[in-house]
Every structure is written in C-alpha cells, then in structure tokens.
Amino acid sequence: MIIKDILIEQVINMAYILMIFGFLYLADKLILLFDTKVYYKSKTYAKLKNTISIERLEIKNIERRWYFIHTLSNLFITIKCFHDVVFVLFNPLKAVDGEFNTISIATAIALHLYHVYMCKKNMDIIDWIHHILNAFLVGFTTLFYYKGRLVNFINFFICGLPGGLDYLCLTLNKYGLMSRFVEKRINVFQNNWIRSPGILTGCVIGYINFVTNKSNHNPIVMFLLLLFNAGNCIYFAERVTINYGYYKKNKEVNKII
C-alpha cells in the first residue's frame, strides 16, 4: 500500500509538471499575440528595429516573452509558497517533515523545462549548468524524495518573490517601460537583501533540523540539497552585484565623456 501511494504521488507530480508546461506554452502564445497586435506596432519597437540586426531582434523578442512568462510563474509560486513561509518562520523545528503542496516545486521545474524548449539556441554554459544542476537535479530530487514545508520556504526565495521582482523589471525594460540601470539596481537590491538572506535562512533551518535529529531524510542527500541551494544564491548574488558595478561605472564614465 505504501509503494502504491508513493507511485500515485509521483504520477501526480509528473502530471503537475506536464500541466504547467502546457499552461506556459499557452501563456507564451498569448504574449506573442499581444506583441503582434500591440507592441510590434509601437514606437519603441520601431526604434529598436532600426538599431539592431534581424537575428538579434528575434533573440530579444524571445527573451521578452520568456521574462514575461517567468514573471507570471514567479507570482504563482509566491502565492502557493507564502503560507509555508509563514509556518516555517514561526515553527522552524517542524520545517523538514510532514505534508506540503508540491505544485510550487513542480512549477519551478516546468518553468526551466520550458526555458530549454523555448530558448535552447540562446542559452550559454551558465544557463545549462544552472538548469541541469539546480533546476533538474535538485528540483526532481526534492520533488520525488524530500518532504517538508522547508521546500516551499526555500522555493519562495529561489523562484518566488525575489525572482518575480527581477523578471518583472526585466519585462518592463524589454517593453521600454523601465531603464536598464533601474532594473539592475533593483535586481542587486532584491538579491542581496531578500533572495540571499531568505535562501541562506532556509539552509540554516535545514541544518539545525539535521543536527538536532528532527529530520528523517538521508543526511547526505539533505546536505547536498542545502549546499546546492546555498551555492546558487551566493553565486548569482555575486554575479548580479559585479554586473551592476560594471554597468554603473561605465555609465558614469560615459556621462563624464
């Protein structure tokens, strides 16, 4: 009976991923329809067409839709994870065991699968490493093995509210509604003051539960999951901070010139 329940649970999880992938495909087509009917006729797009090549323009069109899709997915994940975030903050020693809603982690996996489907020709080595290691290896291991509200707590900060702010700003920038400098400044703020502290807090809570024997999970698997999540947040926080510094410096130099 236990094996049967586990199999049913995993079938449901895979169904979540396929269903969400389908919703993302539909959202992509609706955004493309909006771009065709509205954005492609705007002065902003006309100006963009005159400054870059056709190949680069097509890449930007795909990037813009991807940012929009990412924003919507982050919003959904934020909503689905919020209750567990509050629970873990007030009950940290009950964070690693018990039932939780898996649809948020399934959404994160489906989102990155759709990114590969949609943008594989434009993905660089960092994108592939991030997707294979953090999104798929960590994501599927967590979905099929790990239980506990801590999953949604960490996912809230990895692919929820902070990411939603970032990709909303990227979307607005691509539609000409926000400057690149402001987008980068907000991204640095949310990475260093929201995303990183949230993920690292989740990792510390997981570690405390581990050393106090509150978790029934395999210690090696749990340690690796926490390590990969911590590494993810530190690496990308460093990356966006350095990028913002370069951009700000170049902006100031060009202003002086």
Short mmCIF file of C-alpha atoms in Angstrom, two decimals:
data_model
loop_
_atom_site.label_atom_id
_atom_site.label_comp_id
_atom_site.label_asym_id
_atom_site.label_seq_id
_atom_site.Cartn_x
_atom_site.Cartn_y
_atom_site.Cartn_z
CA MET A 1 0.00 0.00 0.00
CA ILE A 2 2.85 2.34 0.83
CA ILE A 3 4.54 1.67 -2.53
CA LYS A 4 1.23 2.21 -4.30
CA ASP A 5 0.75 5.56 -2.53
CA ILE A 6 4.28 6.64 -3.47
CA LEU A 7 3.71 5.75 -7.13
CA ILE A 8 0.40 7.63 -7.19
CA GLU A 9 2.09 10.65 -5.63
CA GLN A 10 4.85 10.66 -8.23
CA VAL A 11 2.35 10.28 -11.08
CA ILE A 12 0.52 13.32 -9.71
CA ASN A 13 3.78 15.27 -9.53
CA MET A 14 4.62 14.44 -13.17
CA ALA A 15 1.08 15.40 -14.15
CA TYR A 16 1.62 18.76 -12.43
CA ILE A 17 4.78 19.34 -14.47
CA LEU A 18 3.12 18.43 -17.78
CA MET A 19 0.03 20.51 -16.99
CA ILE A 20 2.07 23.56 -16.03
CA PHE A 21 4.27 23.15 -19.11
CA GLY A 22 1.08 23.29 -21.17
CA PHE A 23 -0.06 26.45 -19.38
CA LEU A 24 3.33 28.06 -20.04
CA TYR A 25 3.04 27.19 -23.74
CA LEU A 26 -0.41 28.80 -23.83
CA ALA A 27 0.87 31.88 -21.99
CA ASP A 28 3.73 32.16 -24.49
CA LYS A 29 1.29 32.18 -27.41
CA LEU A 30 -0.93 34.78 -25.73
CA ILE A 31 2.07 37.03 -25.10
CA LEU A 32 3.14 36.59 -28.73
CA LEU A 33 -0.37 37.59 -29.80
CA PHE A 34 -0.16 40.71 -27.62
CA ASP A 35 3.24 41.59 -29.08
CA THR A 36 1.94 41.12 -32.63
CA LYS A 37 -1.20 43.20 -32.11
CA VAL A 38 0.23 45.90 -29.85
CA TYR A 39 3.97 46.01 -29.15
CA TYR A 40 5.23 45.40 -32.69
CA LYS A 41 3.26 48.48 -33.77
CA SER A 42 4.73 50.74 -31.07
CA LYS A 43 7.34 53.47 -31.49
CA THR A 44 9.61 51.68 -29.02
CA TYR A 45 9.74 48.58 -31.20
CA ALA A 46 10.17 50.63 -34.38
CA LYS A 47 13.18 52.35 -32.83
CA LEU A 48 14.62 49.00 -31.73
CA LYS A 49 14.29 47.55 -35.24
CA ASN A 50 16.42 50.35 -36.64
CA THR A 51 19.32 49.78 -34.22
CA ILE A 52 19.97 46.01 -34.29
CA SER A 53 20.13 43.14 -36.76
CA ILE A 54 17.17 40.89 -37.60
CA GLU A 55 18.83 37.94 -35.81
CA ARG A 56 19.40 39.97 -32.65
CA LEU A 57 15.87 41.35 -32.84
CA GLU A 58 14.42 37.84 -32.90
CA ILE A 59 16.50 36.88 -29.87
CA LYS A 60 15.20 39.92 -28.00
CA ASN A 61 11.62 39.02 -28.95
CA ILE A 62 12.08 35.55 -27.45
CA GLU A 63 13.82 36.94 -24.34
CA ARG A 64 10.97 39.39 -23.73
CA ARG A 65 8.33 36.66 -23.83
CA TRP A 66 10.48 34.44 -21.60
CA TYR A 67 10.83 37.21 -18.98
CA PHE A 68 7.05 37.75 -19.05
CA ILE A 69 6.40 34.01 -18.60
CA HIS A 70 8.95 33.85 -15.78
CA THR A 71 7.24 36.76 -14.01
CA LEU A 72 3.84 35.04 -14.12
CA SER A 73 5.34 31.76 -12.88
CA ASN A 74 7.13 33.53 -10.02
CA LEU A 75 3.86 35.15 -8.99
CA PHE A 76 2.11 31.77 -8.88
CA ILE A 77 4.97 30.21 -6.87
CA THR A 78 4.94 33.15 -4.45
CA ILE A 79 1.24 32.68 -3.77
CA LYS A 80 1.50 28.89 -3.34
CA CYS A 81 4.53 29.10 -1.01
CA PHE A 82 3.53 32.04 1.19
CA HIS A 83 1.61 30.01 3.79
CA ASP A 84 4.56 27.63 4.28
CA VAL A 85 6.98 30.55 4.59
CA VAL A 86 4.96 31.93 7.50
CA PHE A 87 4.69 28.46 9.07
CA VAL A 88 8.45 27.82 8.90
CA LEU A 89 9.31 31.23 10.34
CA PHE A 90 7.18 30.53 13.41
CA ASN A 91 7.86 26.76 13.58
CA PRO A 92 11.44 26.25 12.33
CA LEU A 93 11.89 22.90 14.09
CA LYS A 94 8.85 21.49 12.28
CA ALA A 95 10.03 22.59 8.84
CA VAL A 96 11.58 19.42 7.41
CA ASP A 97 8.90 16.78 7.81
CA GLY A 98 5.20 16.47 7.06
CA GLU A 99 2.99 17.10 4.06
CA PHE A 100 3.31 20.12 1.80
CA ASN A 101 1.97 21.27 -1.56
CA THR A 102 4.34 20.11 -4.31
CA ILE A 103 2.85 22.25 -7.09
CA SER A 104 5.28 25.12 -6.45
CA ILE A 105 8.40 22.98 -6.99
CA ALA A 106 6.69 21.32 -9.97
CA THR A 107 6.09 24.81 -11.40
CA ALA A 108 9.77 25.71 -11.00
CA ILE A 109 10.81 22.52 -12.81
CA ALA A 110 8.26 23.02 -15.61
CA LEU A 111 9.39 26.64 -15.99
CA HIS A 112 13.01 25.65 -16.56
CA LEU A 113 11.99 22.81 -18.89
CA TYR A 114 10.05 25.36 -20.92
CA HIS A 115 13.07 27.64 -20.97
CA VAL A 116 15.11 24.86 -22.59
CA TYR A 117 12.29 24.25 -25.10
CA MET A 118 11.91 27.95 -25.86
CA CYS A 119 15.47 29.32 -25.69
CA LYS A 120 17.90 26.40 -26.03
CA LYS A 121 19.69 28.01 -29.00
CA ASN A 122 20.41 31.15 -26.96
CA MET A 123 21.41 29.52 -23.64
CA ASP A 124 25.03 29.88 -22.52
CA ILE A 125 27.10 27.47 -20.41
CA ILE A 126 25.98 29.10 -17.13
CA ASP A 127 22.34 28.63 -18.14
CA TRP A 128 22.91 24.93 -18.86
CA ILE A 129 24.79 24.32 -15.61
CA HIS A 130 22.09 26.14 -13.64
CA HIS A 131 19.29 24.19 -15.33
CA ILE A 132 20.89 20.75 -15.11
CA LEU A 133 22.25 21.12 -11.58
CA ASN A 134 19.85 23.39 -9.70
CA ALA A 135 16.60 23.14 -11.64
CA PHE A 136 16.58 19.49 -12.70
CA LEU A 137 18.91 17.53 -10.37
CA VAL A 138 17.97 19.43 -7.21
CA GLY A 139 14.41 20.05 -8.39
CA PHE A 140 13.50 16.46 -9.24
CA THR A 141 15.34 15.07 -6.18
CA THR A 142 13.38 17.45 -3.97
CA LEU A 143 10.09 16.71 -5.69
CA PHE A 144 10.36 12.92 -5.57
CA TYR A 145 12.27 12.42 -2.33
CA TYR A 146 12.16 15.36 0.07
CA LYS A 147 9.14 16.16 2.23
CA GLY A 148 8.58 19.21 4.37
CA ARG A 149 7.45 22.81 4.29
CA LEU A 150 11.07 23.93 4.12
CA VAL A 151 10.94 23.09 0.40
CA ASN A 152 8.38 25.81 -0.22
CA PHE A 153 10.16 28.20 2.15
CA ILE A 154 13.36 27.97 0.09
CA ASN A 155 11.49 27.90 -3.23
CA PHE A 156 9.73 31.15 -2.24
CA PHE A 157 13.12 32.87 -2.26
CA ILE A 158 14.75 30.91 -5.12
CA CYS A 159 11.92 31.11 -7.65
CA GLY A 160 9.20 33.15 -5.96
CA LEU A 161 9.03 36.76 -4.78
CA PRO A 162 12.63 37.93 -5.44
CA GLY A 163 12.71 36.32 -8.88
CA GLY A 164 9.30 37.81 -9.61
CA LEU A 165 10.62 41.31 -8.88
CA ASP A 166 13.68 40.68 -11.04
CA TYR A 167 11.81 39.31 -14.04
CA LEU A 168 9.07 41.92 -13.77
CA CYS A 169 11.76 44.60 -14.06
CA LEU A 170 13.38 42.75 -16.97
CA THR A 171 9.99 42.54 -18.71
CA LEU A 172 9.33 46.25 -18.20
CA ASN A 173 12.81 47.03 -19.51
CA LYS A 174 12.25 44.96 -22.66
CA TYR A 175 8.98 46.79 -23.31
CA GLY A 176 10.74 50.14 -22.88
CA LEU A 177 8.95 50.95 -19.61
CA MET A 178 12.00 50.86 -17.30
CA SER A 179 15.62 51.82 -17.83
CA ARG A 180 18.30 49.14 -17.74
CA PHE A 181 20.08 50.95 -14.91
CA VAL A 182 16.99 50.95 -12.67
CA GLU A 183 16.35 47.27 -13.48
CA LYS A 184 19.88 46.33 -12.47
CA ARG A 185 19.74 48.42 -9.30
CA ILE A 186 16.51 46.71 -8.18
CA ASN A 187 17.98 43.31 -9.06
CA VAL A 188 21.04 43.95 -6.87
CA PHE A 189 18.81 45.08 -4.01
CA GLN A 190 16.50 42.07 -4.09
CA ASN A 191 19.37 39.59 -4.49
CA ASN A 192 21.34 40.93 -1.54
CA TRP A 193 18.51 41.91 0.80
CA ILE A 194 15.71 39.42 0.01
CA ARG A 195 16.76 36.41 -2.08
CA SER A 196 20.13 35.56 -0.50
CA PRO A 197 19.11 36.09 3.15
CA GLY A 198 15.94 34.06 2.57
CA ILE A 199 17.69 31.10 0.94
CA LEU A 200 20.51 31.05 3.49
CA THR A 201 17.97 31.26 6.33
CA GLY A 202 16.24 28.21 4.87
CA CYS A 203 19.57 26.36 4.61
CA VAL A 204 20.40 27.17 8.25
CA ILE A 205 16.96 25.95 9.36
CA GLY A 206 17.53 22.74 7.43
CA TYR A 207 20.96 22.29 9.00
CA ILE A 208 19.62 22.87 12.53
CA ASN A 209 16.90 20.30 11.96
CA PHE A 210 19.52 17.89 10.69
CA VAL A 211 21.92 18.20 13.65
CA THR A 212 19.06 18.03 16.18
CA ASN A 213 17.71 14.84 14.56
CA LYS A 214 14.41 16.47 13.59
CA SER A 215 14.63 15.13 10.04
CA ASN A 216 14.03 11.59 8.79
CA HIS A 217 15.76 12.24 5.46
CA ASN A 218 19.07 10.81 4.30
CA PRO A 219 21.70 13.19 5.75
CA ILE A 220 23.91 13.10 2.65
CA VAL A 221 21.04 13.94 0.29
CA MET A 222 19.80 16.68 2.61
CA PHE A 223 23.28 18.17 2.97
CA LEU A 224 23.82 18.22 -0.82
CA LEU A 225 20.44 19.85 -1.45
CA LEU A 226 21.19 22.58 1.10
CA LEU A 227 24.72 23.02 -0.30
CA PHE A 228 23.49 23.42 -3.90
CA ASN A 229 20.82 25.91 -2.84
CA ALA A 230 23.30 27.96 -0.80
CA GLY A 231 25.78 27.92 -3.68
CA ASN A 232 23.06 29.01 -6.09
CA CYS A 233 22.14 32.08 -4.06
CA ILE A 234 25.73 33.16 -3.32
CA TYR A 235 26.89 32.75 -6.93
CA PHE A 236 24.04 34.70 -8.50
CA ALA A 237 24.14 37.43 -5.84
CA GLU A 238 27.83 37.92 -6.59
CA ARG A 239 27.21 37.84 -10.34
CA VAL A 240 24.47 40.50 -10.40
CA THR A 241 26.37 42.73 -7.96
CA ILE A 242 29.53 42.68 -10.10
CA ASN A 243 27.46 43.24 -13.25
CA TYR A 244 25.72 46.23 -11.67
CA GLY A 245 29.09 47.65 -10.61
CA TYR A 246 30.48 47.40 -14.15
CA TYR A 247 27.34 48.93 -15.62
CA LYS A 248 27.30 51.79 -13.11
CA LYS A 249 30.99 52.51 -13.68
CA ASN A 250 30.56 52.56 -17.47
CA LYS A 251 27.51 54.78 -17.13
CA GLU A 252 29.46 57.28 -15.01
CA VAL A 253 32.45 57.20 -17.41
CA ASN A 254 30.21 57.81 -20.43
CA LYS A 255 28.50 60.65 -18.57
CA ILE A 256 31.85 62.30 -17.89
CA ILE A 257 32.92 61.86 -21.51
#
